[in-house]
Amino acid sequence: MLTSTLLAAATAPLQWSPSIGIIMILANVIAIAFGKSSIKYPNSEPALPSANFFGGFGVPALLATTAFGHILGVGIILGLHNLGRF
């Protein structure tokens, strides 16, 4: 029963294109900017090899912001695909 419901809700597959990559990059940049202004301890240990290159983030902050950026990017991409833009 659940499988047939999931198959009925499935959409056409989404092909990768450079515009999708740009949307994902922009979503990650927005998430990093949001994290830079809202994370209380962005430089917690373990530190990255070149912290200045990564905006002063430690490993936990970098992983958190990029994970949030990917979730944000997937939501934008799938939303636009659902609207028929891709």
PDB file of N, CA and C in Angstrom:
ATOM      1  N   MET A   1       0.818  -1.189   0.000  1.00  0.00           N
ATOM      2  CA  MET A   1       0.000   0.000   0.000  1.00  0.00           C
ATOM      3  C   MET A   1       0.866   1.258   0.000  1.00  0.00           C
ATOM      4  N   LEU A   2       1.843   1.310   0.915  1.00  0.00           N
ATOM      5  CA  LEU A   2       2.705   2.474   1.030  1.00  0.00           C
ATOM      6  C   LEU A   2       3.581   2.624  -0.216  1.00  0.00           C
ATOM      7  N   THR A   3       4.044   1.506  -0.751  1.00  0.00           N
ATOM      8  CA  THR A   3       4.889   1.569  -1.945  1.00  0.00           C
ATOM      9  C   THR A   3       4.130   2.148  -3.126  1.00  0.00           C
ATOM     10  N   SER A   4       2.889   1.743  -3.322  1.00  0.00           N
ATOM     11  CA  SER A   4       2.116   2.276  -4.442  1.00  0.00           C
ATOM     12  C   SER A   4       1.830   3.764  -4.256  1.00  0.00           C
ATOM     13  N   THR A   5       1.658   4.203  -3.021  1.00  0.00           N
ATOM     14  CA  THR A   5       1.445   5.624  -2.759  1.00  0.00           C
ATOM     15  C   THR A   5       2.702   6.422  -3.067  1.00  0.00           C
ATOM     16  N   LEU A   6       3.860   5.897  -2.668  1.00  0.00           N
ATOM     17  CA  LEU A   6       5.116   6.579  -2.951  1.00  0.00           C
ATOM     18  C   LEU A   6       5.407   6.619  -4.452  1.00  0.00           C
ATOM     19  N   LEU A   7       5.109   5.549  -5.156  1.00  0.00           N
ATOM     20  CA  LEU A   7       5.334   5.532  -6.600  1.00  0.00           C
ATOM     21  C   LEU A   7       4.401   6.496  -7.326  1.00  0.00           C
ATOM     22  N   ALA A   8       3.194   6.656  -6.812  1.00  0.00           N
ATOM     23  CA  ALA A   8       2.254   7.583  -7.434  1.00  0.00           C
ATOM     24  C   ALA A   8       2.678   9.029  -7.215  1.00  0.00           C
ATOM     25  N   ALA A   9       3.378   9.305  -6.130  1.00  0.00           N
ATOM     26  CA  ALA A   9       3.802  10.665  -5.815  1.00  0.00           C
ATOM     27  C   ALA A   9       5.120  11.030  -6.489  1.00  0.00           C
ATOM     28  N   ALA A  10       5.800  10.065  -7.078  1.00  0.00           N
ATOM     29  CA  ALA A  10       7.104  10.318  -7.699  1.00  0.00           C
ATOM     30  C   ALA A  10       6.934  11.205  -8.937  1.00  0.00           C
ATOM     31  N   THR A  11       7.927  12.070  -9.148  1.00  0.00           N
ATOM     32  CA  THR A  11       7.893  12.957 -10.307  1.00  0.00           C
ATOM     33  C   THR A  11       8.911  12.500 -11.334  1.00  0.00           C
ATOM     34  N   ALA A  12       8.977  13.204 -12.419  1.00  0.00           N
ATOM     35  CA  ALA A  12       9.962  12.900 -13.448  1.00  0.00           C
ATOM     36  C   ALA A  12      11.363  13.167 -12.900  1.00  0.00           C
ATOM     37  N   PRO A  13      12.343  12.373 -13.328  1.00  0.00           N
ATOM     38  CA  PRO A  13      13.694  12.586 -12.814  1.00  0.00           C
ATOM     39  C   PRO A  13      14.250  13.954 -13.226  1.00  0.00           C
ATOM     40  N   LEU A  14      15.078  14.486 -12.378  1.00  0.00           N
ATOM     41  CA  LEU A  14      15.659  15.805 -12.600  1.00  0.00           C
ATOM     42  C   LEU A  14      17.080  15.634 -13.106  1.00  0.00           C
ATOM     43  N   GLN A  15      17.377  16.162 -14.266  1.00  0.00           N
ATOM     44  CA  GLN A  15      18.720  16.085 -14.832  1.00  0.00           C
ATOM     45  C   GLN A  15      19.562  17.232 -14.323  1.00  0.00           C
ATOM     46  N   TRP A  16      20.846  16.946 -14.030  1.00  0.00           N
ATOM     47  CA  TRP A  16      21.745  17.972 -13.540  1.00  0.00           C
ATOM     48  C   TRP A  16      22.048  18.943 -14.669  1.00  0.00           C
ATOM     49  N   SER A  17      22.174  20.223 -14.321  1.00  0.00           N
ATOM     50  CA  SER A  17      22.577  21.249 -15.274  1.00  0.00           C
ATOM     51  C   SER A  17      23.413  22.279 -14.516  1.00  0.00           C
ATOM     52  N   PRO A  18      24.144  23.122 -15.226  1.00  0.00           N
ATOM     53  CA  PRO A  18      24.931  24.144 -14.528  1.00  0.00           C
ATOM     54  C   PRO A  18      24.085  25.085 -13.679  1.00  0.00           C
ATOM     55  N   SER A  19      22.862  25.357 -14.075  1.00  0.00           N
ATOM     56  CA  SER A  19      22.017  26.236 -13.259  1.00  0.00           C
ATOM     57  C   SER A  19      21.671  25.581 -11.918  1.00  0.00           C
ATOM     58  N   ILE A  20      21.525  24.281 -11.886  1.00  0.00           N
ATOM     59  CA  ILE A  20      21.284  23.584 -10.632  1.00  0.00           C
ATOM     60  C   ILE A  20      22.520  23.671  -9.741  1.00  0.00           C
ATOM     61  N   GLY A  21      23.693  23.536 -10.337  1.00  0.00           N
ATOM     62  CA  GLY A  21      24.926  23.683  -9.570  1.00  0.00           C
ATOM     63  C   GLY A  21      25.085  25.079  -9.001  1.00  0.00           C
ATOM     64  N   ILE A  22      24.727  26.090  -9.779  1.00  0.00           N
ATOM     65  CA  ILE A  22      24.822  27.471  -9.305  1.00  0.00           C
ATOM     66  C   ILE A  22      23.861  27.715  -8.147  1.00  0.00           C
ATOM     67  N   ILE A  23      22.657  27.154  -8.237  1.00  0.00           N
ATOM     68  CA  ILE A  23      21.689  27.299  -7.151  1.00  0.00           C
ATOM     69  C   ILE A  23      22.229  26.650  -5.882  1.00  0.00           C
ATOM     70  N   MET A  24      22.860  25.478  -5.996  1.00  0.00           N
ATOM     71  CA  MET A  24      23.407  24.805  -4.825  1.00  0.00           C
ATOM     72  C   MET A  24      24.562  25.605  -4.223  1.00  0.00           C
ATOM     73  N   ILE A  25      25.415  26.176  -5.060  1.00  0.00           N
ATOM     74  CA  ILE A  25      26.520  26.997  -4.563  1.00  0.00           C
ATOM     75  C   ILE A  25      25.976  28.223  -3.833  1.00  0.00           C
ATOM     76  N   LEU A  26      25.006  28.900  -4.433  1.00  0.00           N
ATOM     77  CA  LEU A  26      24.429  30.086  -3.792  1.00  0.00           C
ATOM     78  C   LEU A  26      23.739  29.746  -2.472  1.00  0.00           C
ATOM     79  N   ALA A  27      23.077  28.595  -2.421  1.00  0.00           N
ATOM     80  CA  ALA A  27      22.423  28.182  -1.177  1.00  0.00           C
ATOM     81  C   ALA A  27      23.458  27.934  -0.083  1.00  0.00           C
ATOM     82  N   ASN A  28      24.603  27.357  -0.448  1.00  0.00           N
ATOM     83  CA  ASN A  28      25.651  27.133   0.539  1.00  0.00           C
ATOM     84  C   ASN A  28      26.285  28.440   0.992  1.00  0.00           C
ATOM     85  N   VAL A  29      26.466  29.383   0.085  1.00  0.00           N
ATOM     86  CA  VAL A  29      27.015  30.687   0.465  1.00  0.00           C
ATOM     87  C   VAL A  29      26.068  31.398   1.421  1.00  0.00           C
ATOM     88  N   ILE A  30      24.783  31.339   1.144  1.00  0.00           N
ATOM     89  CA  ILE A  30      23.791  31.954   2.033  1.00  0.00           C
ATOM     90  C   ILE A  30      23.804  31.278   3.402  1.00  0.00           C
ATOM     91  N   ALA A  31      23.908  29.946   3.416  1.00  0.00           N
ATOM     92  CA  ALA A  31      23.931  29.226   4.688  1.00  0.00           C
ATOM     93  C   ALA A  31      25.193  29.557   5.484  1.00  0.00           C
ATOM     94  N   ILE A  32      26.332  29.697   4.817  1.00  0.00           N
ATOM     95  CA  ILE A  32      27.566  30.046   5.516  1.00  0.00           C
ATOM     96  C   ILE A  32      27.474  31.465   6.073  1.00  0.00           C
ATOM     97  N   ALA A  33      26.909  32.380   5.307  1.00  0.00           N
ATOM     98  CA  ALA A  33      26.740  33.750   5.805  1.00  0.00           C
ATOM     99  C   ALA A  33      25.797  33.779   7.001  1.00  0.00           C
ATOM    100  N   PHE A  34      24.728  33.004   6.942  1.00  0.00           N
ATOM    101  CA  PHE A  34      23.798  32.921   8.068  1.00  0.00           C
ATOM    102  C   PHE A  34      24.484  32.306   9.283  1.00  0.00           C
ATOM    103  N   GLY A  35      25.272  31.259   9.051  1.00  0.00           N
ATOM    104  CA  GLY A  35      25.988  30.621  10.149  1.00  0.00           C
ATOM    105  C   GLY A  35      27.043  31.520  10.758  1.00  0.00           C
ATOM    106  N   LYS A  36      27.697  32.311   9.926  1.00  0.00           N
ATOM    107  CA  LYS A  36      28.729  33.227  10.418  1.00  0.00           C
ATOM    108  C   LYS A  36      28.131  34.233  11.396  1.00  0.00           C
ATOM    109  N   SER A  37      26.910  34.659  11.139  1.00  0.00           N
ATOM    110  CA  SER A  37      26.286  35.651  12.009  1.00  0.00           C
ATOM    111  C   SER A  37      25.527  35.049  13.192  1.00  0.00           C
ATOM    112  N   SER A  38      25.272  33.749  13.171  1.00  0.00           N
ATOM    113  CA  SER A  38      24.411  33.192  14.217  1.00  0.00           C
ATOM    114  C   SER A  38      25.057  32.108  15.074  1.00  0.00           C
ATOM    115  N   ILE A  39      26.184  31.530  14.670  1.00  0.00           N
ATOM    116  CA  ILE A  39      26.819  30.491  15.478  1.00  0.00           C
ATOM    117  C   ILE A  39      27.599  31.153  16.610  1.00  0.00           C
ATOM    118  N   LYS A  40      27.354  30.692  17.823  1.00  0.00           N
ATOM    119  CA  LYS A  40      27.962  31.330  18.992  1.00  0.00           C
ATOM    120  C   LYS A  40      29.468  31.101  19.056  1.00  0.00           C
ATOM    121  N   TYR A  41      29.922  29.883  18.795  1.00  0.00           N
ATOM    122  CA  TYR A  41      31.350  29.548  18.834  1.00  0.00           C
ATOM    123  C   TYR A  41      31.761  28.958  17.484  1.00  0.00           C
ATOM    124  N   PRO A  42      31.971  29.782  16.468  1.00  0.00           N
ATOM    125  CA  PRO A  42      32.275  29.239  15.140  1.00  0.00           C
ATOM    126  C   PRO A  42      33.656  28.617  15.016  1.00  0.00           C
ATOM    127  N   ASN A  43      34.571  28.944  15.911  1.00  0.00           N
ATOM    128  CA  ASN A  43      35.925  28.423  15.778  1.00  0.00           C
ATOM    129  C   ASN A  43      36.235  27.338  16.801  1.00  0.00           C
ATOM    130  N   SER A  44      35.251  26.538  17.154  1.00  0.00           N
ATOM    131  CA  SER A  44      35.474  25.464  18.118  1.00  0.00           C
ATOM    132  C   SER A  44      36.338  24.364  17.497  1.00  0.00           C
ATOM    133  N   GLU A  45      36.958  23.591  18.363  1.00  0.00           N
ATOM    134  CA  GLU A  45      37.879  22.533  17.936  1.00  0.00           C
ATOM    135  C   GLU A  45      37.115  21.344  17.390  1.00  0.00           C
ATOM    136  N   PRO A  46      37.662  20.569  16.506  1.00  0.00           N
ATOM    137  CA  PRO A  46      38.972  20.660  15.879  1.00  0.00           C
ATOM    138  C   PRO A  46      38.996  21.755  14.813  1.00  0.00           C
ATOM    139  N   ALA A  47      40.117  22.399  14.706  1.00  0.00           N
ATOM    140  CA  ALA A  47      40.270  23.504  13.756  1.00  0.00           C
ATOM    141  C   ALA A  47      40.583  22.962  12.360  1.00  0.00           C
ATOM    142  N   LEU A  48      40.263  23.744  11.370  1.00  0.00           N
ATOM    143  CA  LEU A  48      40.595  23.397   9.992  1.00  0.00           C
ATOM    144  C   LEU A  48      42.045  23.788   9.706  1.00  0.00           C
ATOM    145  N   PRO A  49      42.678  23.182   8.706  1.00  0.00           N
ATOM    146  CA  PRO A  49      44.088  23.483   8.430  1.00  0.00           C
ATOM    147  C   PRO A  49      44.360  24.952   8.125  1.00  0.00           C
ATOM    148  N   SER A  50      43.500  25.583   7.376  1.00  0.00           N
ATOM    149  CA  SER A  50      43.662  26.994   7.050  1.00  0.00           C
ATOM    150  C   SER A  50      42.355  27.700   7.413  1.00  0.00           C
ATOM    151  N   ALA A  51      42.238  28.045   8.687  1.00  0.00           N
ATOM    152  CA  ALA A  51      40.964  28.569   9.200  1.00  0.00           C
ATOM    153  C   ALA A  51      40.558  29.874   8.533  1.00  0.00           C
ATOM    154  N   ASN A  52      41.509  30.712   8.164  1.00  0.00           N
ATOM    155  CA  ASN A  52      41.160  31.979   7.515  1.00  0.00           C
ATOM    156  C   ASN A  52      40.518  31.752   6.152  1.00  0.00           C
ATOM    157  N   PHE A  53      40.934  30.708   5.452  1.00  0.00           N
ATOM    158  CA  PHE A  53      40.345  30.384   4.154  1.00  0.00           C
ATOM    159  C   PHE A  53      38.888  29.959   4.299  1.00  0.00           C
ATOM    160  N   PHE A  54      38.550  29.360   5.435  1.00  0.00           N
ATOM    161  CA  PHE A  54      37.194  28.882   5.677  1.00  0.00           C
ATOM    162  C   PHE A  54      36.388  29.832   6.542  1.00  0.00           C
ATOM    163  N   GLY A  55      36.762  31.080   6.612  1.00  0.00           N
ATOM    164  CA  GLY A  55      36.007  32.081   7.351  1.00  0.00           C
ATOM    165  C   GLY A  55      36.158  32.002   8.850  1.00  0.00           C
ATOM    166  N   GLY A  56      37.218  31.356   9.329  1.00  0.00           N
ATOM    167  CA  GLY A  56      37.427  31.230  10.762  1.00  0.00           C
ATOM    168  C   GLY A  56      36.623  30.118  11.406  1.00  0.00           C
ATOM    169  N   PHE A  57      35.970  29.290  10.616  1.00  0.00           N
ATOM    170  CA  PHE A  57      35.167  28.198  11.147  1.00  0.00           C
ATOM    171  C   PHE A  57      36.054  27.033  11.569  1.00  0.00           C
ATOM    172  N   GLY A  58      35.577  26.301  12.571  1.00  0.00           N
ATOM    173  CA  GLY A  58      36.138  25.012  12.906  1.00  0.00           C
ATOM    174  C   GLY A  58      35.383  23.940  12.131  1.00  0.00           C
ATOM    175  N   VAL A  59      35.785  22.707  12.326  1.00  0.00           N
ATOM    176  CA  VAL A  59      35.139  21.604  11.597  1.00  0.00           C
ATOM    177  C   VAL A  59      33.635  21.506  11.905  1.00  0.00           C
ATOM    178  N   PRO A  60      33.203  21.583  13.172  1.00  0.00           N
ATOM    179  CA  PRO A  60      31.759  21.470  13.433  1.00  0.00           C
ATOM    180  C   PRO A  60      30.926  22.561  12.758  1.00  0.00           C
ATOM    181  N   ALA A  61      31.413  23.793  12.784  1.00  0.00           N
ATOM    182  CA  ALA A  61      30.656  24.888  12.171  1.00  0.00           C
ATOM    183  C   ALA A  61      30.620  24.754  10.657  1.00  0.00           C
ATOM    184  N   LEU A  62      31.731  24.333  10.060  1.00  0.00           N
ATOM    185  CA  LEU A  62      31.760  24.152   8.610  1.00  0.00           C
ATOM    186  C   LEU A  62      30.811  23.035   8.173  1.00  0.00           C
ATOM    187  N   LEU A  63      30.826  21.922   8.893  1.00  0.00           N
ATOM    188  CA  LEU A  63      29.916  20.823   8.557  1.00  0.00           C
ATOM    189  C   LEU A  63      28.459  21.221   8.753  1.00  0.00           C
ATOM    190  N   ALA A  64      28.182  21.965   9.818  1.00  0.00           N
ATOM    191  CA  ALA A  64      26.802  22.380  10.086  1.00  0.00           C
ATOM    192  C   ALA A  64      26.286  23.326   9.013  1.00  0.00           C
ATOM    193  N   THR A  65      27.101  24.316   8.629  1.00  0.00           N
ATOM    194  CA  THR A  65      26.621  25.285   7.651  1.00  0.00           C
ATOM    195  C   THR A  65      26.496  24.676   6.263  1.00  0.00           C
ATOM    196  N   THR A  66      27.425  23.808   5.876  1.00  0.00           N
ATOM    197  CA  THR A  66      27.307  23.199   4.543  1.00  0.00           C
ATOM    198  C   THR A  66      26.171  22.179   4.494  1.00  0.00           C
ATOM    199  N   ALA A  67      25.912  21.495   5.607  1.00  0.00           N
ATOM    200  CA  ALA A  67      24.761  20.583   5.641  1.00  0.00           C
ATOM    201  C   ALA A  67      23.460  21.374   5.500  1.00  0.00           C
ATOM    202  N   PHE A  68      23.369  22.489   6.226  1.00  0.00           N
ATOM    203  CA  PHE A  68      22.192  23.349   6.100  1.00  0.00           C
ATOM    204  C   PHE A  68      22.082  23.908   4.682  1.00  0.00           C
ATOM    205  N   GLY A  69      23.212  24.267   4.084  1.00  0.00           N
ATOM    206  CA  GLY A  69      23.204  24.781   2.711  1.00  0.00           C
ATOM    207  C   GLY A  69      22.707  23.749   1.711  1.00  0.00           C
ATOM    208  N   HIS A  70      23.075  22.487   1.909  1.00  0.00           N
ATOM    209  CA  HIS A  70      22.596  21.450   0.996  1.00  0.00           C
ATOM    210  C   HIS A  70      21.106  21.197   1.178  1.00  0.00           C
ATOM    211  N   ILE A  71      20.643  21.221   2.423  1.00  0.00           N
ATOM    212  CA  ILE A  71      19.205  21.059   2.654  1.00  0.00           C
ATOM    213  C   ILE A  71      18.434  22.207   2.019  1.00  0.00           C
ATOM    214  N   LEU A  72      18.940  23.422   2.184  1.00  0.00           N
ATOM    215  CA  LEU A  72      18.320  24.597   1.583  1.00  0.00           C
ATOM    216  C   LEU A  72      18.338  24.507   0.054  1.00  0.00           C
ATOM    217  N   GLY A  73      19.476  24.110  -0.500  1.00  0.00           N
ATOM    218  CA  GLY A  73      19.603  23.992  -1.954  1.00  0.00           C
ATOM    219  C   GLY A  73      18.690  22.936  -2.545  1.00  0.00           C
ATOM    220  N   VAL A  74      18.594  21.790  -1.880  1.00  0.00           N
ATOM    221  CA  VAL A  74      17.702  20.731  -2.371  1.00  0.00           C
ATOM    222  C   VAL A  74      16.259  21.194  -2.331  1.00  0.00           C
ATOM    223  N   GLY A  75      15.889  21.908  -1.282  1.00  0.00           N
ATOM    224  CA  GLY A  75      14.523  22.430  -1.200  1.00  0.00           C
ATOM    225  C   GLY A  75      14.218  23.411  -2.314  1.00  0.00           C
ATOM    226  N   ILE A  76      15.165  24.294  -2.610  1.00  0.00           N
ATOM    227  CA  ILE A  76      14.964  25.262  -3.692  1.00  0.00           C
ATOM    228  C   ILE A  76      14.868  24.551  -5.034  1.00  0.00           C
ATOM    229  N   ILE A  77      15.793  23.627  -5.288  1.00  0.00           N
ATOM    230  CA  ILE A  77      15.825  22.930  -6.574  1.00  0.00           C
ATOM    231  C   ILE A  77      14.576  22.090  -6.779  1.00  0.00           C
ATOM    232  N   LEU A  78      14.172  21.334  -5.771  1.00  0.00           N
ATOM    233  CA  LEU A  78      12.977  20.504  -5.914  1.00  0.00           C
ATOM    234  C   LEU A  78      11.709  21.352  -5.993  1.00  0.00           C
ATOM    235  N   GLY A  79      11.692  22.469  -5.274  1.00  0.00           N
ATOM    236  CA  GLY A  79      10.542  23.380  -5.383  1.00  0.00           C
ATOM    237  C   GLY A  79      10.414  23.965  -6.762  1.00  0.00           C
ATOM    238  N   LEU A  80      11.536  24.394  -7.337  1.00  0.00           N
ATOM    239  CA  LEU A  80      11.496  24.932  -8.703  1.00  0.00           C
ATOM    240  C   LEU A  80      11.144  23.849  -9.720  1.00  0.00           C
ATOM    241  N   HIS A  81      11.619  22.632  -9.477  1.00  0.00           N
ATOM    242  CA  HIS A  81      11.274  21.521 -10.379  1.00  0.00           C
ATOM    243  C   HIS A  81       9.780  21.213 -10.294  1.00  0.00           C
ATOM    244  N   ASN A  82       9.232  21.286  -9.102  1.00  0.00           N
ATOM    245  CA  ASN A  82       7.802  21.035  -8.921  1.00  0.00           C
ATOM    246  C   ASN A  82       6.965  22.111  -9.607  1.00  0.00           C
ATOM    247  N   LEU A  83       7.481  23.339  -9.643  1.00  0.00           N
ATOM    248  CA  LEU A  83       6.777  24.423 -10.332  1.00  0.00           C
ATOM    249  C   LEU A  83       6.955  24.388 -11.851  1.00  0.00           C
ATOM    250  N   GLY A  84       7.847  23.523 -12.314  1.00  0.00           N
ATOM    251  CA  GLY A  84       8.065  23.395 -13.754  1.00  0.00           C
ATOM    252  C   GLY A  84       9.145  24.300 -14.298  1.00  0.00           C
ATOM    253  N   ARG A  85       9.979  24.855 -13.447  1.00  0.00           N
ATOM    254  CA  ARG A  85      11.059  25.753 -13.898  1.00  0.00           C
ATOM    255  C   ARG A  85      12.257  24.974 -14.405  1.00  0.00           C
ATOM    256  N   PHE A  86      12.430  23.739 -13.964  1.00  0.00           N
ATOM    257  CA  PHE A  86      13.534  22.888 -14.425  1.00  0.00           C
ATOM    258  C   PHE A  86      12.994  21.652 -15.088  1.00  0.00           C
TER     259      PHE A  86
END
